[in-house]
Amino acid sequence: MIRLTNGGEKRLQPGCFFDPPMKIHPCSGRGRRPFTQTNIRQDRKYALAGKSAPPEKDSPPLEEPSGLILSEPQPDTAPAAAHSAPASEKSSIRELAALPLPSSSLKGPLLLQANRAGRPLAGARWELYRDGAPLKNLQTGEDGSLRLDRLEPGAYLLREIRAVPGYLLQKTPQMLMVPAPGGALLTVVSSPAPCQLSFTTVDAAGGWPLHRAVFRLEDASGVWEEVSGWDGRVCFGPLTPGDYRLCCRSPVPGYAETAEIWSVGVDSSGSVIVNGRPAEAFSVPLRPLLTDFTFQVSDALSGEPLAGAVFSLGDRPILDAVSDREGWVAFRGVYHGYHTLSQRQPAAGYQADNTRLPVNVSAGSGVQIDGLPAESYRFECLPEGI
């Protein structure tokens, strides 16, 4: 293919295209002519004669390429369908970008964050970098704007560190130049995240996360089950809009069963509601099954009970108990599971004993100390000087 210019001709490789903003035949100087073999020969003839080719009377106007909405980057984790927005969404974003800048933004660059329908998104947190070093954390306001005032001239990088609930995190960092040409308005479009229900299950008394609790979510179309992880978090999703029922099918071992059923609603905007409250504020506390047990402390030689010996039972929470005048040590409110029993302070006139004894507390076998039932276990102490 040959393109004639004022300075001669330029050969292009097959399949190449001219830049859309440029006229195909600059030598004519008065309009766009169809790119045909006849016109090429005419242009060559007029160029060799030092004349300009006549313009085409009914030249079609230069059309803007279709399918382009704005040059804002899309998040890497967005679905493939998000890269080709419907016509209504294109117009919404164009109208948003065409809005005049707030007067306060004239002091510095402005980032405007919105969804694909053009609604501003508030509460997104961004981190500003320069030369690879973080400078400050910023948050979009109610109008979706992020104002960056009093910045030194140079190149900056903006990275979203916390997305607006219900939207995907922007994986692509935004480049920013200060001063920036053309009003310095940077428009970022966030894509909605797949709807999911996420919550934690915790100990009702201590508040720590619980592992291995089984939850069931169901609706008219099916049933799903998930198990809480080491951080106590349970996640169901992606979910389609509709109404669901949530229950705890199996609690963590050592915790009481709960018959409570929670109502879950997912609307078309992606919001998840549990019992009328946002899912972000929802958690499931499970009540622990607590057990009491006693054992006795005595003299290793005479068998007489010893008072004043202090024992500790760990690990969560750590409990302390002291032997009474009859030598009995009583622990109250012990969690089910495995613990360690140790003597923290001996009775007066007796040697310290650093032995650590395993304690197993369960609903089936009760409490066992070093493999023996707690009620028949006797901790023997040696007098000093022996």
Short mmCIF file of C-alpha atoms in Angstrom, two decimals:
data_model
loop_
_atom_site.label_atom_id
_atom_site.label_comp_id
_atom_site.label_asym_id
_atom_site.label_seq_id
_atom_site.Cartn_x
_atom_site.Cartn_y
_atom_site.Cartn_z
CA MET A 1 0.00 0.00 0.00
CA ILE A 2 1.25 3.53 -0.86
CA ARG A 3 0.40 6.74 0.94
CA LEU A 4 1.20 10.01 -0.88
CA THR A 5 2.42 12.92 1.22
CA ASN A 6 3.66 16.39 0.46
CA GLY A 7 7.18 15.12 0.63
CA GLY A 8 6.72 12.09 -1.61
CA GLU A 9 5.45 8.60 -0.84
CA LYS A 10 5.59 6.28 2.15
CA ARG A 11 5.22 2.54 1.90
CA LEU A 12 3.24 0.69 4.57
CA GLN A 13 3.18 -2.98 5.41
CA PRO A 14 0.02 -4.90 4.41
CA GLY A 15 -2.62 -4.79 7.16
CA CYS A 16 -1.47 -1.43 8.59
CA PHE A 17 -3.99 1.36 9.17
CA PHE A 18 -3.65 5.10 9.26
CA ASP A 19 -4.12 6.95 12.55
CA PRO A 20 -7.83 7.91 12.76
CA PRO A 21 -7.23 11.63 13.50
CA MET A 22 -5.11 12.07 10.30
CA LYS A 23 -6.51 12.56 6.80
CA ILE A 24 -5.74 9.76 4.42
CA HIS A 25 -4.67 12.12 1.55
CA PRO A 26 -3.02 15.22 2.97
CA CYS A 27 -1.91 16.23 -0.53
CA SER A 28 -5.49 17.14 -1.47
CA GLY A 29 -5.61 19.59 1.42
CA ARG A 30 -9.41 19.97 1.31
CA GLY A 31 -11.15 16.80 2.47
CA ARG A 32 -11.16 13.07 2.83
CA ARG A 33 -11.32 10.92 -0.32
CA PRO A 34 -12.16 7.20 -0.46
CA PHE A 35 -9.03 5.06 -0.36
CA THR A 36 -9.34 3.27 -3.72
CA GLN A 37 -6.90 2.24 -6.44
CA THR A 38 -8.40 4.85 -8.83
CA ASN A 39 -7.83 7.68 -6.36
CA ILE A 40 -4.30 6.46 -5.70
CA ARG A 41 -3.47 6.65 -9.40
CA GLN A 42 -5.10 10.11 -9.65
CA ASP A 43 -3.18 11.34 -6.63
CA ARG A 44 0.08 10.05 -8.08
CA LYS A 45 -0.67 11.84 -11.39
CA TYR A 46 -1.54 15.15 -9.74
CA ALA A 47 1.43 14.93 -7.39
CA LEU A 48 3.88 14.41 -10.25
CA ALA A 49 2.32 17.39 -12.04
CA GLY A 50 2.63 19.56 -8.94
CA LYS A 51 -1.13 19.95 -8.53
CA SER A 52 -3.68 19.02 -5.86
CA ALA A 53 -6.34 16.38 -6.44
CA PRO A 54 -9.96 17.65 -6.51
CA PRO A 55 -11.91 17.04 -3.29
CA GLU A 56 -14.68 14.50 -3.05
CA LYS A 57 -18.06 16.28 -2.99
CA ASP A 58 -19.90 13.81 -0.77
CA SER A 59 -17.07 12.69 1.46
CA PRO A 60 -18.40 10.89 4.53
CA PRO A 61 -17.44 12.53 7.82
CA LEU A 62 -14.67 11.02 9.87
CA GLU A 63 -16.43 8.69 12.32
CA GLU A 64 -15.29 8.06 15.85
CA PRO A 65 -14.31 4.43 16.44
CA SER A 66 -17.14 2.55 18.13
CA GLY A 67 -16.88 0.78 21.45
CA LEU A 68 -14.77 3.44 23.23
CA ILE A 69 -16.23 5.04 26.32
CA LEU A 70 -13.34 6.52 28.31
CA SER A 71 -9.68 5.80 28.76
CA GLU A 72 -9.97 4.85 32.41
CA PRO A 73 -8.32 1.50 33.31
CA GLN A 74 -10.47 -1.43 34.30
CA PRO A 75 -9.68 -3.54 37.41
CA ASP A 76 -7.80 -6.75 36.64
CA THR A 77 -10.28 -8.86 38.60
CA ALA A 78 -13.38 -7.52 36.82
CA PRO A 79 -15.44 -9.98 34.76
CA ALA A 80 -14.88 -10.03 31.04
CA ALA A 81 -18.34 -8.58 30.40
CA ALA A 82 -17.38 -5.40 32.25
CA HIS A 83 -15.03 -4.32 29.44
CA SER A 84 -17.89 -3.75 26.99
CA ALA A 85 -20.48 -1.56 28.71
CA PRO A 86 -24.02 -1.13 27.35
CA ALA A 87 -24.92 2.13 25.62
CA SER A 88 -26.79 3.44 28.68
CA GLU A 89 -23.71 2.93 30.89
CA LYS A 90 -21.46 4.63 28.32
CA SER A 91 -23.66 7.73 28.34
CA SER A 92 -23.77 7.78 32.15
CA ILE A 93 -19.99 7.71 32.41
CA ARG A 94 -19.62 10.36 29.67
CA GLU A 95 -22.03 12.66 31.52
CA LEU A 96 -20.12 12.09 34.77
CA ALA A 97 -16.79 12.95 33.16
CA ALA A 98 -18.30 16.08 31.56
CA LEU A 99 -19.34 17.58 34.91
CA PRO A 100 -17.46 20.77 35.90
CA LEU A 101 -14.75 20.40 38.50
CA PRO A 102 -15.53 21.56 42.04
CA SER A 103 -13.93 24.91 42.84
CA SER A 104 -11.87 23.38 45.67
CA SER A 105 -10.19 21.02 43.21
CA LEU A 106 -8.51 23.87 41.38
CA LYS A 107 -5.74 23.72 43.98
CA GLY A 108 -4.62 20.28 42.82
CA PRO A 109 -5.48 17.15 40.85
CA LEU A 110 -8.81 15.41 41.44
CA LEU A 111 -9.78 11.75 41.25
CA LEU A 112 -13.44 10.92 40.75
CA GLN A 113 -14.60 7.35 41.51
CA ALA A 114 -17.96 5.98 40.39
CA ASN A 115 -19.70 2.77 39.39
CA ARG A 116 -20.58 1.93 35.80
CA ALA A 117 -23.98 3.61 36.17
CA GLY A 118 -22.26 6.90 37.03
CA ARG A 119 -23.10 6.94 40.76
CA PRO A 120 -20.24 8.35 42.91
CA LEU A 121 -18.65 5.88 45.33
CA ALA A 122 -17.73 7.06 48.82
CA GLY A 123 -15.45 5.33 51.33
CA ALA A 124 -12.77 3.89 49.04
CA ARG A 125 -9.27 4.19 50.53
CA TRP A 126 -6.29 5.03 48.32
CA GLU A 127 -2.57 5.27 49.06
CA LEU A 128 -0.41 7.90 47.36
CA TYR A 129 3.16 6.98 46.37
CA ARG A 130 6.09 8.92 45.00
CA ASP A 131 9.31 7.24 43.89
CA GLY A 132 8.03 3.97 45.41
CA ALA A 133 7.55 5.42 48.90
CA PRO A 134 4.06 5.83 50.43
CA LEU A 135 3.14 9.42 51.30
CA LYS A 136 -0.42 9.37 52.70
CA ASN A 137 -3.73 7.51 52.84
CA LEU A 138 -6.81 9.17 51.39
CA GLN A 139 -10.52 8.34 51.24
CA THR A 140 -13.14 9.30 48.67
CA GLY A 141 -15.85 11.63 49.95
CA GLU A 142 -19.61 11.53 49.57
CA ASP A 143 -19.31 12.90 46.03
CA GLY A 144 -16.79 10.18 45.11
CA SER A 145 -13.94 12.69 44.85
CA LEU A 146 -10.38 12.39 46.10
CA ARG A 147 -8.67 15.79 46.27
CA LEU A 148 -4.88 15.93 46.17
CA ASP A 149 -3.82 19.41 47.21
CA ARG A 150 -0.39 20.85 47.98
CA LEU A 151 1.63 18.30 45.99
CA GLU A 152 5.12 18.97 44.74
CA PRO A 153 5.52 18.84 40.94
CA GLY A 154 6.37 15.38 39.65
CA ALA A 155 5.00 11.90 38.99
CA TYR A 156 2.82 10.12 41.56
CA LEU A 157 1.14 6.74 41.86
CA LEU A 158 -2.29 6.08 43.38
CA ARG A 159 -3.18 2.56 44.54
CA GLU A 160 -6.54 1.52 45.98
CA ILE A 161 -6.01 -0.37 49.24
CA ARG A 162 -9.65 -0.81 50.34
CA ALA A 163 -12.58 -1.01 47.96
CA VAL A 164 -16.09 0.24 48.59
CA PRO A 165 -18.19 -2.64 49.99
CA GLY A 166 -19.80 -4.49 47.13
CA TYR A 167 -17.17 -3.47 44.56
CA LEU A 168 -13.92 -4.99 43.30
CA LEU A 169 -10.58 -3.58 44.35
CA GLN A 170 -8.78 -1.61 41.62
CA LYS A 171 -5.71 -3.73 40.84
CA THR A 172 -4.28 -1.30 38.28
CA PRO A 173 -2.50 1.68 39.91
CA GLN A 174 -3.38 5.14 38.63
CA MET A 175 -0.59 7.40 37.34
CA LEU A 176 -0.76 11.08 38.20
CA MET A 177 1.33 14.01 36.99
CA VAL A 178 1.61 17.28 38.91
CA PRO A 179 0.90 19.74 37.41
CA ALA A 180 -1.51 17.81 35.18
CA PRO A 181 -2.86 19.14 31.87
CA GLY A 182 -6.51 19.67 31.05
CA GLY A 183 -8.01 20.22 34.51
CA ALA A 184 -6.45 17.15 36.14
CA LEU A 185 -9.68 15.10 36.38
CA LEU A 186 -8.98 11.37 36.65
CA THR A 187 -12.13 9.22 36.44
CA VAL A 188 -12.01 5.68 37.87
CA VAL A 189 -14.86 3.23 37.24
CA SER A 190 -15.33 0.42 39.78
CA SER A 191 -17.00 -2.85 38.86
CA PRO A 192 -19.42 -4.58 41.26
CA ALA A 193 -18.08 -7.58 43.13
CA PRO A 194 -19.88 -10.93 43.02
CA CYS A 195 -22.42 -11.06 45.85
CA GLN A 196 -21.28 -13.17 48.77
CA LEU A 197 -22.16 -13.70 52.42
CA SER A 198 -19.14 -13.49 54.70
CA PHE A 199 -19.15 -13.55 58.51
CA THR A 200 -17.20 -14.88 61.49
CA THR A 201 -18.08 -17.33 64.24
CA VAL A 202 -16.65 -16.49 67.65
CA ASP A 203 -16.61 -17.66 71.24
CA ALA A 204 -19.53 -16.05 73.06
CA ALA A 205 -17.49 -15.54 76.25
CA GLY A 206 -13.99 -14.71 75.03
CA GLY A 207 -14.67 -13.39 71.52
CA TRP A 208 -11.89 -15.36 69.80
CA PRO A 209 -12.54 -16.99 66.39
CA LEU A 210 -13.74 -20.59 66.24
CA HIS A 211 -12.54 -23.21 63.76
CA ARG A 212 -14.56 -26.14 62.27
CA ALA A 213 -18.13 -24.88 62.75
CA VAL A 214 -20.39 -26.09 59.90
CA PHE A 215 -23.00 -23.69 58.48
CA ARG A 216 -25.76 -24.34 55.96
CA LEU A 217 -27.30 -21.83 53.53
CA GLU A 218 -30.35 -22.79 51.51
CA ASP A 219 -33.00 -21.39 49.22
CA ALA A 220 -35.56 -22.85 46.81
CA SER A 221 -32.85 -23.83 44.32
CA GLY A 222 -30.40 -25.69 46.55
CA VAL A 223 -28.37 -26.14 49.73
CA TRP A 224 -24.76 -25.10 50.41
CA GLU A 225 -22.49 -25.88 53.37
CA GLU A 226 -19.27 -24.17 54.48
CA VAL A 227 -16.87 -24.70 57.40
CA SER A 228 -15.31 -21.88 59.41
CA GLY A 229 -11.57 -21.47 58.87
CA TRP A 230 -8.78 -20.85 61.35
CA ASP A 231 -9.79 -17.19 61.46
CA GLY A 232 -13.41 -18.16 62.15
CA ARG A 233 -14.57 -16.80 58.78
CA VAL A 234 -17.34 -18.43 56.74
CA CYS A 235 -17.96 -17.43 53.10
CA PHE A 236 -20.88 -18.30 50.82
CA GLY A 237 -20.89 -17.12 47.22
CA PRO A 238 -21.28 -15.98 44.61
CA LEU A 239 -24.98 -15.54 45.39
CA THR A 240 -27.80 -14.49 43.08
CA PRO A 241 -30.42 -11.98 44.29
CA GLY A 242 -33.08 -13.62 46.42
CA ASP A 243 -33.98 -14.83 49.93
CA TYR A 244 -31.99 -17.45 51.86
CA ARG A 245 -32.01 -19.25 55.23
CA LEU A 246 -28.82 -19.67 57.27
CA CYS A 247 -28.29 -22.08 60.18
CA CYS A 248 -25.45 -23.69 62.12
CA ARG A 249 -25.62 -27.38 61.29
CA SER A 250 -22.76 -28.46 63.55
CA PRO A 251 -21.01 -26.29 66.17
CA VAL A 252 -17.36 -26.52 67.14
CA PRO A 253 -16.65 -29.49 69.46
CA GLY A 254 -17.10 -28.33 73.02
CA TYR A 255 -19.76 -25.76 72.15
CA ALA A 256 -23.53 -25.86 72.51
CA GLU A 257 -25.75 -26.38 69.49
CA THR A 258 -27.90 -23.47 68.36
CA ALA A 259 -31.33 -23.78 66.77
CA GLU A 260 -31.40 -20.18 65.57
CA ILE A 261 -32.17 -19.57 61.88
CA TRP A 262 -31.08 -16.32 60.23
CA SER A 263 -32.87 -14.71 57.29
CA VAL A 264 -30.52 -13.60 54.48
CA GLY A 265 -31.53 -11.30 51.64
CA VAL A 266 -29.50 -10.36 48.54
CA ASP A 267 -30.80 -7.52 46.35
CA SER A 268 -29.97 -6.61 42.76
CA SER A 269 -27.43 -3.97 43.81
CA GLY A 270 -25.29 -6.58 45.58
CA SER A 271 -26.20 -5.67 49.17
CA VAL A 272 -26.47 -8.58 51.61
CA ILE A 273 -28.76 -8.23 54.63
CA VAL A 274 -28.93 -10.65 57.58
CA ASN A 275 -31.94 -10.32 59.88
CA GLY A 276 -32.47 -6.76 58.68
CA ARG A 277 -28.86 -5.65 59.27
CA PRO A 278 -25.88 -5.33 56.88
CA ALA A 279 -23.88 -8.54 56.60
CA GLU A 280 -20.68 -6.64 57.49
CA ALA A 281 -21.95 -6.30 61.08
CA PHE A 282 -23.10 -9.94 61.38
CA SER A 283 -21.27 -12.62 63.39
CA VAL A 284 -22.30 -15.88 65.07
CA PRO A 285 -21.34 -16.29 68.75
CA LEU A 286 -21.32 -19.88 70.02
CA ARG A 287 -21.77 -20.69 73.71
CA PRO A 288 -19.00 -22.89 75.17
CA LEU A 289 -19.77 -25.97 77.22
CA LEU A 290 -18.01 -25.44 80.58
CA THR A 291 -17.11 -28.12 83.13
CA ASP A 292 -16.09 -28.12 86.83
CA PHE A 293 -13.73 -30.69 88.35
CA THR A 294 -11.73 -31.29 91.55
CA PHE A 295 -8.72 -33.33 92.67
CA GLN A 296 -6.82 -33.71 95.94
CA VAL A 297 -3.30 -32.75 97.13
CA SER A 298 -1.59 -34.79 99.89
CA ASP A 299 1.70 -35.52 101.62
CA ALA A 300 3.62 -38.17 99.65
CA LEU A 301 4.74 -39.95 102.86
CA SER A 302 1.82 -39.68 105.27
CA GLY A 303 -1.07 -39.13 102.88
CA GLU A 304 -2.27 -36.12 104.90
CA PRO A 305 -4.12 -33.46 102.85
CA LEU A 306 -2.21 -30.26 102.17
CA ALA A 307 -3.64 -26.74 102.13
CA GLY A 308 -2.25 -23.66 100.35
CA ALA A 309 -0.86 -25.33 97.22
CA VAL A 310 -1.50 -23.20 94.07
CA PHE A 311 -2.18 -24.84 90.70
CA SER A 312 -2.64 -23.41 87.18
CA LEU A 313 -4.69 -24.84 84.36
CA GLY A 314 -3.99 -23.43 80.85
CA ASP A 315 -4.26 -22.45 78.15
CA ARG A 316 -7.34 -20.39 77.29
CA PRO A 317 -8.15 -18.90 79.64
CA ILE A 318 -5.53 -19.67 82.32
CA LEU A 319 -7.25 -20.62 85.58
CA ASP A 320 -5.74 -20.70 89.07
CA ALA A 321 -6.98 -22.63 92.11
CA VAL A 322 -5.71 -23.17 95.68
CA SER A 323 -6.07 -26.33 97.76
CA ASP A 324 -8.31 -25.98 100.82
CA ARG A 325 -7.78 -27.41 104.32
CA GLU A 326 -8.94 -30.82 103.13
CA GLY A 327 -6.51 -30.73 100.22
CA TRP A 328 -9.15 -30.29 97.49
CA VAL A 329 -8.39 -28.18 94.41
CA ALA A 330 -11.47 -27.04 92.47
CA PHE A 331 -11.47 -25.60 88.94
CA ARG A 332 -14.66 -23.93 87.66
CA GLY A 333 -15.72 -23.13 84.10
CA VAL A 334 -13.18 -25.25 82.24
CA TYR A 335 -13.47 -25.41 78.42
CA HIS A 336 -13.73 -28.75 76.70
CA GLY A 337 -10.49 -29.87 75.11
CA TYR A 338 -6.88 -30.51 76.15
CA HIS A 339 -5.19 -28.52 78.91
CA THR A 340 -2.02 -28.59 80.99
CA LEU A 341 -2.03 -28.74 84.80
CA SER A 342 1.00 -27.54 86.78
CA GLN A 343 1.86 -26.56 90.34
CA ARG A 344 2.63 -22.85 90.50
CA GLN A 345 3.38 -22.65 94.22
CA PRO A 346 3.88 -25.55 96.69
CA ALA A 347 2.33 -25.76 100.15
CA ALA A 348 4.43 -24.34 103.00
CA GLY A 349 7.29 -26.67 103.94
CA TYR A 350 7.07 -28.74 100.73
CA GLN A 351 9.23 -29.03 97.63
CA ALA A 352 8.26 -27.42 94.33
CA ASP A 353 7.13 -29.85 91.66
CA ASN A 354 7.49 -28.75 88.02
CA THR A 355 5.63 -31.71 86.55
CA ARG A 356 3.20 -30.74 83.78
CA LEU A 357 0.17 -33.02 83.66
CA PRO A 358 -2.16 -33.45 80.64
CA VAL A 359 -5.85 -32.81 81.30
CA ASN A 360 -8.57 -33.92 78.87
CA VAL A 361 -12.06 -32.46 79.25
CA SER A 362 -14.81 -33.95 77.08
CA ALA A 363 -18.54 -34.58 77.22
CA GLY A 364 -18.17 -38.35 76.84
CA SER A 365 -15.36 -39.32 79.21
CA GLY A 366 -15.58 -36.41 81.65
CA VAL A 367 -12.29 -35.02 83.02
CA GLN A 368 -9.10 -37.07 83.08
CA ILE A 369 -5.80 -36.02 84.66
CA ASP A 370 -2.83 -37.92 83.29
CA GLY A 371 -5.20 -40.65 82.11
CA LEU A 372 -7.04 -41.04 85.45
CA PRO A 373 -10.48 -39.71 86.48
CA ALA A 374 -10.07 -36.31 88.15
CA GLU A 375 -12.15 -37.22 91.22
CA SER A 376 -9.80 -40.10 92.08
CA TYR A 377 -6.53 -38.36 91.16
CA ARG A 378 -4.17 -37.43 94.01
CA PHE A 379 -1.25 -35.01 93.61
CA GLU A 380 1.49 -36.02 96.09
CA CYS A 381 4.11 -33.60 97.42
CA LEU A 382 7.45 -34.29 99.14
CA PRO A 383 8.47 -32.38 102.32
CA GLU A 384 11.53 -30.13 102.12
CA GLY A 385 14.86 -31.69 103.12
CA ILE A 386 14.14 -35.11 101.71
#
